[in-house]
């Protein structure tokens, strides 16, 4: 499985934008880039995913580099509720492959949001 | 209903006990997953079911036995567990296992303690 590299931790102030980076230099052409987050004492929560183009949803934006070897999750205005571990994950697209449907979580980035 | 429910929330069992964890979703999803998460570690995939058939087993010891009796229900049968199996067991579901069906919905987990 292709691996991702994220900073161990990041800090932000409330109501400021947060840019969470992820490197995935061995990404294959059929890997989707997924982001999940896990709040304390909860199961992981889907944030966003993309393949090649930048993506926006109500929670965040995902900016994908042109060569797809890195991506950035953007939280436009951090709130205290955004304090969590953020996981960047590569997920294989191919049906029938051995990694079909598989999410392999890395260590993630612990985001601390200060009031 | 966009919820994955897991029962029980907490379970304490001895090494000779047999117990089962239950996971349920009513979103019409045809892929369901079991993950194991040790304290301060990321979730690790155990099993993937696609259309009620086991499609991925991540070399999980046979003392963990998954079962998918129908498209809404996923069980994990536990027998002769070891103390190191104590962890948070997370269930997740998604529309399909592969392709661009990105979002996995996670349940809150069952906190298992093996004495």
PDB file of C-alpha atoms in Angstrom:
ATOM      1  CA  UNK A   1       0.000   0.000   0.000  1.00  0.00           C
ATOM      2  CA  UNK A   2       1.219   3.496  -0.797  1.00  0.00           C
ATOM      3  CA  UNK A   3       2.131   5.442   2.332  1.00  0.00           C
ATOM      4  CA  UNK A   4       1.343   8.933   3.522  1.00  0.00           C
ATOM      5  CA  UNK A   5       3.460  11.247   5.675  1.00  0.00           C
ATOM      6  CA  UNK A   6       1.907  13.851   7.942  1.00  0.00           C
ATOM      7  CA  UNK A   7       3.275  16.133  10.673  1.00  0.00           C
ATOM      8  CA  UNK A   8       2.732  14.673  14.134  1.00  0.00           C
ATOM      9  CA  UNK A   9       0.970  17.761  15.422  1.00  0.00           C
ATOM     10  CA  UNK A  10      -0.184  21.249  14.461  1.00  0.00           C
ATOM     11  CA  UNK A  11      -1.713  24.141  16.356  1.00  0.00           C
ATOM     12  CA  UNK A  12      -4.169  26.788  15.309  1.00  0.00           C
ATOM     13  CA  UNK A  13      -6.200  29.604  16.792  1.00  0.00           C
ATOM     14  CA  UNK A  14      -9.949  29.616  16.701  1.00  0.00           C
ATOM     15  CA  UNK A  15     -11.530  31.230  13.595  1.00  0.00           C
ATOM     16  CA  UNK A  16      -8.241  31.093  11.658  1.00  0.00           C
ATOM     17  CA  UNK A  17      -7.672  28.899   8.585  1.00  0.00           C
ATOM     18  CA  UNK A  18      -5.750  25.655   9.027  1.00  0.00           C
ATOM     19  CA  UNK A  19      -3.718  23.935   6.325  1.00  0.00           C
ATOM     20  CA  UNK A  20      -2.931  20.302   7.078  1.00  0.00           C
ATOM     21  CA  UNK A  21      -0.306  18.856   4.711  1.00  0.00           C
ATOM     22  CA  UNK A  22       0.110  15.280   3.524  1.00  0.00           C
ATOM     23  CA  UNK A  23       2.865  13.785   1.376  1.00  0.00           C
ATOM     24  CA  UNK A  24       2.184  10.680  -0.702  1.00  0.00           C
ATOM     25  CA  UNK A  25       5.041  10.457  -3.178  1.00  0.00           C
ATOM     26  CA  UNK A  26       4.348   6.796  -4.093  1.00  0.00           C
ATOM     27  CA  UNK A  27       0.683   7.354  -4.959  1.00  0.00           C
ATOM     28  CA  UNK A  28      -0.572   5.360  -7.941  1.00  0.00           C
ATOM     29  CA  UNK A  29      -2.881   6.640 -10.643  1.00  0.00           C
ATOM     30  CA  UNK A  30      -5.862   4.806  -9.185  1.00  0.00           C
ATOM     31  CA  UNK A  31      -5.454   5.859  -5.555  1.00  0.00           C
ATOM     32  CA  UNK A  32      -8.032   8.188  -4.071  1.00  0.00           C
ATOM     33  CA  UNK A  33      -6.884  10.639  -1.381  1.00  0.00           C
ATOM     34  CA  UNK A  34      -9.131  10.461   1.665  1.00  0.00           C
ATOM     35  CA  UNK A  35      -9.209  12.496   4.840  1.00  0.00           C
ATOM     36  CA  UNK A  36     -10.830  11.353   8.042  1.00  0.00           C
ATOM     37  CA  UNK A  37     -10.721  12.844  11.506  1.00  0.00           C
ATOM     38  CA  UNK A  38     -11.225  11.335  14.917  1.00  0.00           C
ATOM     39  CA  UNK A  39     -12.465  13.421  17.801  1.00  0.00           C
ATOM     40  CA  UNK A  40     -11.636  12.250  21.315  1.00  0.00           C
ATOM     41  CA  UNK A  41     -13.641   9.170  22.371  1.00  0.00           C
ATOM     42  CA  UNK A  42     -15.394   8.872  19.004  1.00  0.00           C
ATOM     43  CA  UNK A  43     -15.103   6.766  15.869  1.00  0.00           C
ATOM     44  CA  UNK A  44     -13.405   8.313  12.825  1.00  0.00           C
ATOM     45  CA  UNK A  45     -15.453  10.727  10.743  1.00  0.00           C
ATOM     46  CA  UNK A  46     -15.175  11.172   6.979  1.00  0.00           C
ATOM     47  CA  UNK A  47     -14.040  14.662   5.972  1.00  0.00           C
ATOM     48  CA  UNK A  48     -13.402  14.709   2.226  1.00  0.00           C
ATOM     49  CA  UNK A  49     -11.837  12.773  -0.645  1.00  0.00           C
ATOM     50  CA  UNK A  50     -10.575  13.420  -4.153  1.00  0.00           C
ATOM     51  CA  UNK A  51      -8.707  11.906  -7.063  1.00  0.00           C
ATOM     52  CA  UNK A  52      -7.102  14.659  -9.138  1.00  0.00           C
ATOM     53  CA  UNK A  53      -9.083  17.890  -8.860  1.00  0.00           C
ATOM     54  CA  UNK A  54      -9.485  20.121  -5.847  1.00  0.00           C
ATOM     55  CA  UNK A  55     -12.644  19.380  -3.881  1.00  0.00           C
ATOM     56  CA  UNK A  56     -14.854  21.416  -1.570  1.00  0.00           C
ATOM     57  CA  UNK A  57     -17.596  20.382   0.800  1.00  0.00           C
ATOM     58  CA  UNK A  58     -19.302  21.857   3.826  1.00  0.00           C
ATOM     59  CA  UNK A  59     -16.550  20.730   6.168  1.00  0.00           C
ATOM     60  CA  UNK A  60     -13.345  21.474   4.303  1.00  0.00           C
ATOM     61  CA  UNK A  61     -11.452  21.861   1.042  1.00  0.00           C
ATOM     62  CA  UNK A  62      -8.922  19.463  -0.412  1.00  0.00           C
ATOM     63  CA  UNK A  63      -6.134  20.862  -2.556  1.00  0.00           C
ATOM     64  CA  UNK A  64      -4.272  18.235  -4.600  1.00  0.00           C
ATOM     65  CA  UNK A  65      -0.894  18.972  -6.167  1.00  0.00           C
ATOM     66  CA  UNK A  66      -0.691  18.675  -9.940  1.00  0.00           C
ATOM     67  CA  UNK A  67       1.655  15.671  -9.683  1.00  0.00           C
ATOM     68  CA  UNK A  68      -0.589  14.201  -6.938  1.00  0.00           C
ATOM     69  CA  UNK A  69       2.407  13.577  -4.679  1.00  0.00           C
ATOM     70  CA  UNK A  70       1.018  15.807  -1.969  1.00  0.00           C
ATOM     71  CA  UNK A  71      -2.265  17.267  -0.804  1.00  0.00           C
ATOM     72  CA  UNK A  72      -3.512  19.777   1.756  1.00  0.00           C
ATOM     73  CA  UNK A  73      -6.672  19.691   3.822  1.00  0.00           C
ATOM     74  CA  UNK A  74      -7.953  23.208   4.431  1.00  0.00           C
ATOM     75  CA  UNK A  75     -10.270  24.085   7.300  1.00  0.00           C
ATOM     76  CA  UNK A  76     -11.389  27.597   6.470  1.00  0.00           C
ATOM     77  CA  UNK A  77     -12.213  28.752   9.989  1.00  0.00           C
ATOM     78  CA  UNK A  78     -11.106  26.460  12.792  1.00  0.00           C
ATOM     79  CA  UNK A  79     -13.410  25.980  15.747  1.00  0.00           C
ATOM     80  CA  UNK A  80     -12.740  24.246  19.053  1.00  0.00           C
ATOM     81  CA  UNK A  81     -14.806  21.346  17.738  1.00  0.00           C
ATOM     82  CA  UNK A  82     -12.203  20.794  14.993  1.00  0.00           C
ATOM     83  CA  UNK A  83      -9.595  19.651  17.534  1.00  0.00           C
ATOM     84  CA  UNK A  84      -8.986  16.049  16.499  1.00  0.00           C
ATOM     85  CA  UNK A  85      -6.551  13.630  14.896  1.00  0.00           C
ATOM     86  CA  UNK A  86      -6.626  14.096  11.123  1.00  0.00           C
ATOM     87  CA  UNK A  87      -5.758  11.121   8.934  1.00  0.00           C
ATOM     88  CA  UNK A  88      -4.693  11.332   5.292  1.00  0.00           C
ATOM     89  CA  UNK A  89      -5.275   7.958   3.616  1.00  0.00           C
ATOM     90  CA  UNK A  90      -4.783   6.566   0.132  1.00  0.00           C
ATOM     91  CA  UNK A  91      -7.525   4.230  -0.993  1.00  0.00           C
ATOM     92  CA  UNK A  92      -7.252   1.992  -4.032  1.00  0.00           C
ATOM     93  CA  UNK A  93      -9.999   2.371  -6.614  1.00  0.00           C
ATOM     94  CA  UNK A  94      -9.654  -0.970  -8.364  1.00  0.00           C
ATOM     95  CA  UNK A  95     -12.435  -3.490  -8.058  1.00  0.00           C
ATOM     96  CA  UNK A  96     -11.280  -6.995  -7.338  1.00  0.00           C
ATOM     97  CA  UNK A  97      -7.810  -5.992  -6.187  1.00  0.00           C
ATOM     98  CA  UNK A  98      -6.381  -7.182  -2.904  1.00  0.00           C
ATOM     99  CA  UNK A  99      -6.741  -3.720  -1.397  1.00  0.00           C
ATOM    100  CA  UNK A 100     -10.339  -3.278  -2.599  1.00  0.00           C
ATOM    101  CA  UNK A 101     -12.162  -1.078  -0.099  1.00  0.00           C
ATOM    102  CA  UNK A 102      -9.218  -0.891   2.215  1.00  0.00           C
ATOM    103  CA  UNK A 103      -8.419   2.172   4.320  1.00  0.00           C
ATOM    104  CA  UNK A 104      -4.947   2.038   5.882  1.00  0.00           C
ATOM    105  CA  UNK A 105      -4.665   4.676   8.592  1.00  0.00           C
ATOM    106  CA  UNK A 106      -1.274   6.272   9.284  1.00  0.00           C
ATOM    107  CA  UNK A 107      -0.355   8.051  12.507  1.00  0.00           C
ATOM    108  CA  UNK A 108      -2.211  11.232  11.562  1.00  0.00           C
ATOM    109  CA  UNK A 109      -1.815  14.843  12.682  1.00  0.00           C
ATOM    110  CA  UNK A 110      -3.049  15.928  16.087  1.00  0.00           C
ATOM    111  CA  UNK A 111      -4.675  19.331  15.614  1.00  0.00           C
ATOM    112  CA  UNK A 112      -4.942  21.577  18.669  1.00  0.00           C
ATOM    113  CA  UNK A 113      -7.203  24.630  18.402  1.00  0.00           C
ATOM    114  CA  UNK A 114      -6.644  27.470  20.872  1.00  0.00           C
ATOM    115  CA  UNK A 115      -9.506  29.763  21.904  1.00  0.00           C
TER     116      UNK A 115
ATOM    117  CA  UNK B   1     -30.764   7.398   9.127  1.00  0.00           C
ATOM    118  CA  UNK B   2     -27.014   7.941   8.653  1.00  0.00           C
ATOM    119  CA  UNK B   3     -25.902   6.065  11.711  1.00  0.00           C
ATOM    120  CA  UNK B   4     -23.882   2.965  12.429  1.00  0.00           C
ATOM    121  CA  UNK B   5     -24.783   1.497  15.801  1.00  0.00           C
ATOM    122  CA  UNK B   6     -22.629  -0.845  17.840  1.00  0.00           C
ATOM    123  CA  UNK B   7     -23.511  -2.922  20.869  1.00  0.00           C
ATOM    124  CA  UNK B   8     -22.425  -3.260  23.553  1.00  0.00           C
ATOM    125  CA  UNK B   9     -20.605  -0.002  24.283  1.00  0.00           C
ATOM    126  CA  UNK B  10     -18.341  -1.718  26.797  1.00  0.00           C
ATOM    127  CA  UNK B  11     -17.493  -5.390  27.273  1.00  0.00           C
ATOM    128  CA  UNK B  12     -15.332  -7.104  29.866  1.00  0.00           C
ATOM    129  CA  UNK B  13     -14.595 -10.777  29.296  1.00  0.00           C
ATOM    130  CA  UNK B  14     -12.341 -13.507  30.589  1.00  0.00           C
ATOM    131  CA  UNK B  15      -9.963 -15.431  28.381  1.00  0.00           C
ATOM    132  CA  UNK B  16     -12.245 -18.485  28.342  1.00  0.00           C
ATOM    133  CA  UNK B  17     -15.442 -16.610  27.518  1.00  0.00           C
ATOM    134  CA  UNK B  18     -17.288 -16.456  24.215  1.00  0.00           C
ATOM    135  CA  UNK B  19     -18.907 -13.152  23.347  1.00  0.00           C
ATOM    136  CA  UNK B  20     -20.124 -11.296  20.276  1.00  0.00           C
ATOM    137  CA  UNK B  21     -20.016  -7.699  19.102  1.00  0.00           C
ATOM    138  CA  UNK B  22     -22.869  -6.422  16.983  1.00  0.00           C
ATOM    139  CA  UNK B  23     -22.957  -3.703  14.337  1.00  0.00           C
ATOM    140  CA  UNK B  24     -25.996  -2.455  12.452  1.00  0.00           C
ATOM    141  CA  UNK B  25     -26.689   0.069   9.705  1.00  0.00           C
ATOM    142  CA  UNK B  26     -29.853   0.926   7.787  1.00  0.00           C
ATOM    143  CA  UNK B  27     -28.374   3.089   5.053  1.00  0.00           C
ATOM    144  CA  UNK B  28     -28.544   0.400   2.360  1.00  0.00           C
ATOM    145  CA  UNK B  29     -24.762   0.063   2.397  1.00  0.00           C
ATOM    146  CA  UNK B  30     -23.367  -3.147   0.901  1.00  0.00           C
ATOM    147  CA  UNK B  31     -19.860  -2.958   2.402  1.00  0.00           C
ATOM    148  CA  UNK B  32     -19.111  -3.338   6.085  1.00  0.00           C
ATOM    149  CA  UNK B  33     -15.845  -3.308   7.989  1.00  0.00           C
ATOM    150  CA  UNK B  34     -14.286  -4.212  11.334  1.00  0.00           C
ATOM    151  CA  UNK B  35     -11.346  -2.204  12.668  1.00  0.00           C
ATOM    152  CA  UNK B  36      -9.327  -2.555  15.862  1.00  0.00           C
ATOM    153  CA  UNK B  37      -7.853   0.479  17.616  1.00  0.00           C
ATOM    154  CA  UNK B  38      -5.396   0.303  20.490  1.00  0.00           C
ATOM    155  CA  UNK B  39      -4.950   3.314  22.767  1.00  0.00           C
ATOM    156  CA  UNK B  40      -3.238   6.283  21.057  1.00  0.00           C
ATOM    157  CA  UNK B  41      -2.816   4.301  17.823  1.00  0.00           C
ATOM    158  CA  UNK B  42      -4.642   4.593  14.497  1.00  0.00           C
ATOM    159  CA  UNK B  43      -7.413   2.147  13.579  1.00  0.00           C
ATOM    160  CA  UNK B  44      -6.268  -1.072  11.896  1.00  0.00           C
ATOM    161  CA  UNK B  45      -8.460  -2.862   9.397  1.00  0.00           C
ATOM    162  CA  UNK B  46      -9.448  -6.420  10.337  1.00  0.00           C
ATOM    163  CA  UNK B  47     -12.152  -7.514   7.887  1.00  0.00           C
ATOM    164  CA  UNK B  48     -14.083  -6.225   4.876  1.00  0.00           C
ATOM    165  CA  UNK B  49     -17.438  -7.621   3.786  1.00  0.00           C
ATOM    166  CA  UNK B  50     -18.766  -6.781   0.349  1.00  0.00           C
ATOM    167  CA  UNK B  51     -22.311  -7.895  -0.528  1.00  0.00           C
ATOM    168  CA  UNK B  52     -22.349 -10.082   2.572  1.00  0.00           C
ATOM    169  CA  UNK B  53     -19.233 -11.968   1.475  1.00  0.00           C
ATOM    170  CA  UNK B  54     -15.877 -11.714   3.217  1.00  0.00           C
ATOM    171  CA  UNK B  55     -13.533  -9.965   0.782  1.00  0.00           C
ATOM    172  CA  UNK B  56     -10.578  -9.015   2.975  1.00  0.00           C
ATOM    173  CA  UNK B  57      -9.187 -10.721   6.098  1.00  0.00           C
ATOM    174  CA  UNK B  58      -6.064  -8.915   7.283  1.00  0.00           C
ATOM    175  CA  UNK B  59      -4.484 -12.103   8.708  1.00  0.00           C
ATOM    176  CA  UNK B  60      -6.593 -11.812  11.836  1.00  0.00           C
ATOM    177  CA  UNK B  61      -6.232 -14.680  14.361  1.00  0.00           C
ATOM    178  CA  UNK B  62      -9.042 -17.246  14.250  1.00  0.00           C
ATOM    179  CA  UNK B  63     -10.168 -16.318  17.761  1.00  0.00           C
ATOM    180  CA  UNK B  64     -11.925 -13.437  15.957  1.00  0.00           C
ATOM    181  CA  UNK B  65     -14.707 -14.758  13.732  1.00  0.00           C
ATOM    182  CA  UNK B  66     -16.744 -12.298  11.637  1.00  0.00           C
ATOM    183  CA  UNK B  67     -20.228 -12.945  10.342  1.00  0.00           C
ATOM    184  CA  UNK B  68     -22.500 -10.967   8.040  1.00  0.00           C
ATOM    185  CA  UNK B  69     -25.964 -12.554   8.265  1.00  0.00           C
ATOM    186  CA  UNK B  70     -27.612  -9.884   6.115  1.00  0.00           C
ATOM    187  CA  UNK B  71     -26.806  -6.576   4.460  1.00  0.00           C
ATOM    188  CA  UNK B  72     -27.623  -4.546   7.581  1.00  0.00           C
ATOM    189  CA  UNK B  73     -25.903  -6.573  10.244  1.00  0.00           C
ATOM    190  CA  UNK B  74     -22.295  -7.446  11.034  1.00  0.00           C
ATOM    191  CA  UNK B  75     -21.155  -9.521  13.976  1.00  0.00           C
ATOM    192  CA  UNK B  76     -17.740 -10.245  15.440  1.00  0.00           C
ATOM    193  CA  UNK B  77     -17.605 -13.442  17.477  1.00  0.00           C
ATOM    194  CA  UNK B  78     -14.897 -13.576  20.116  1.00  0.00           C
ATOM    195  CA  UNK B  79     -13.471 -16.729  21.682  1.00  0.00           C
ATOM    196  CA  UNK B  80     -10.403 -17.449  23.802  1.00  0.00           C
ATOM    197  CA  UNK B  81      -9.110 -13.899  23.575  1.00  0.00           C
ATOM    198  CA  UNK B  82      -5.870 -12.683  25.119  1.00  0.00           C
ATOM    199  CA  UNK B  83      -5.372  -9.574  27.282  1.00  0.00           C
ATOM    200  CA  UNK B  84      -3.516  -7.926  24.375  1.00  0.00           C
ATOM    201  CA  UNK B  85      -6.772  -8.068  22.397  1.00  0.00           C
ATOM    202  CA  UNK B  86      -8.163  -5.363  24.667  1.00  0.00           C
ATOM    203  CA  UNK B  87      -8.948  -2.425  22.391  1.00  0.00           C
ATOM    204  CA  UNK B  88     -11.689  -0.320  20.829  1.00  0.00           C
ATOM    205  CA  UNK B  89     -13.436  -2.291  18.075  1.00  0.00           C
ATOM    206  CA  UNK B  90     -14.898  -0.080  15.387  1.00  0.00           C
ATOM    207  CA  UNK B  91     -17.447  -1.007  12.772  1.00  0.00           C
ATOM    208  CA  UNK B  92     -17.911   0.981   9.570  1.00  0.00           C
ATOM    209  CA  UNK B  93     -20.026   0.807   6.436  1.00  0.00           C
ATOM    210  CA  UNK B  94     -19.975   2.330   2.968  1.00  0.00           C
ATOM    211  CA  UNK B  95     -22.215   2.199  -0.101  1.00  0.00           C
ATOM    212  CA  UNK B  96     -19.820  -0.121  -1.858  1.00  0.00           C
ATOM    213  CA  UNK B  97     -16.319  -1.397  -1.074  1.00  0.00           C
ATOM    214  CA  UNK B  98     -14.602  -0.027  -4.130  1.00  0.00           C
ATOM    215  CA  UNK B  99     -14.801   2.539  -6.867  1.00  0.00           C
ATOM    216  CA  UNK B 100     -15.646   6.136  -6.011  1.00  0.00           C
ATOM    217  CA  UNK B 101     -17.790   5.296  -3.010  1.00  0.00           C
ATOM    218  CA  UNK B 102     -15.626   7.288  -0.703  1.00  0.00           C
ATOM    219  CA  UNK B 103     -17.268   7.710   2.579  1.00  0.00           C
ATOM    220  CA  UNK B 104     -17.048   5.140   5.317  1.00  0.00           C
ATOM    221  CA  UNK B 105     -19.430   5.761   8.202  1.00  0.00           C
ATOM    222  CA  UNK B 106     -18.013   4.643  11.532  1.00  0.00           C
ATOM    223  CA  UNK B 107     -19.831   3.571  14.647  1.00  0.00           C
ATOM    224  CA  UNK B 108     -18.780   4.745  18.127  1.00  0.00           C
ATOM    225  CA  UNK B 109     -17.034   1.456  18.849  1.00  0.00           C
ATOM    226  CA  UNK B 110     -17.115  -1.224  21.530  1.00  0.00           C
ATOM    227  CA  UNK B 111     -14.487  -0.874  24.259  1.00  0.00           C
ATOM    228  CA  UNK B 112     -13.307  -4.430  24.974  1.00  0.00           C
ATOM    229  CA  UNK B 113     -11.316  -5.437  28.035  1.00  0.00           C
ATOM    230  CA  UNK B 114      -9.967  -8.993  28.288  1.00  0.00           C
ATOM    231  CA  UNK B 115      -8.996 -10.095  31.782  1.00  0.00           C
TER     232      UNK B 115
END
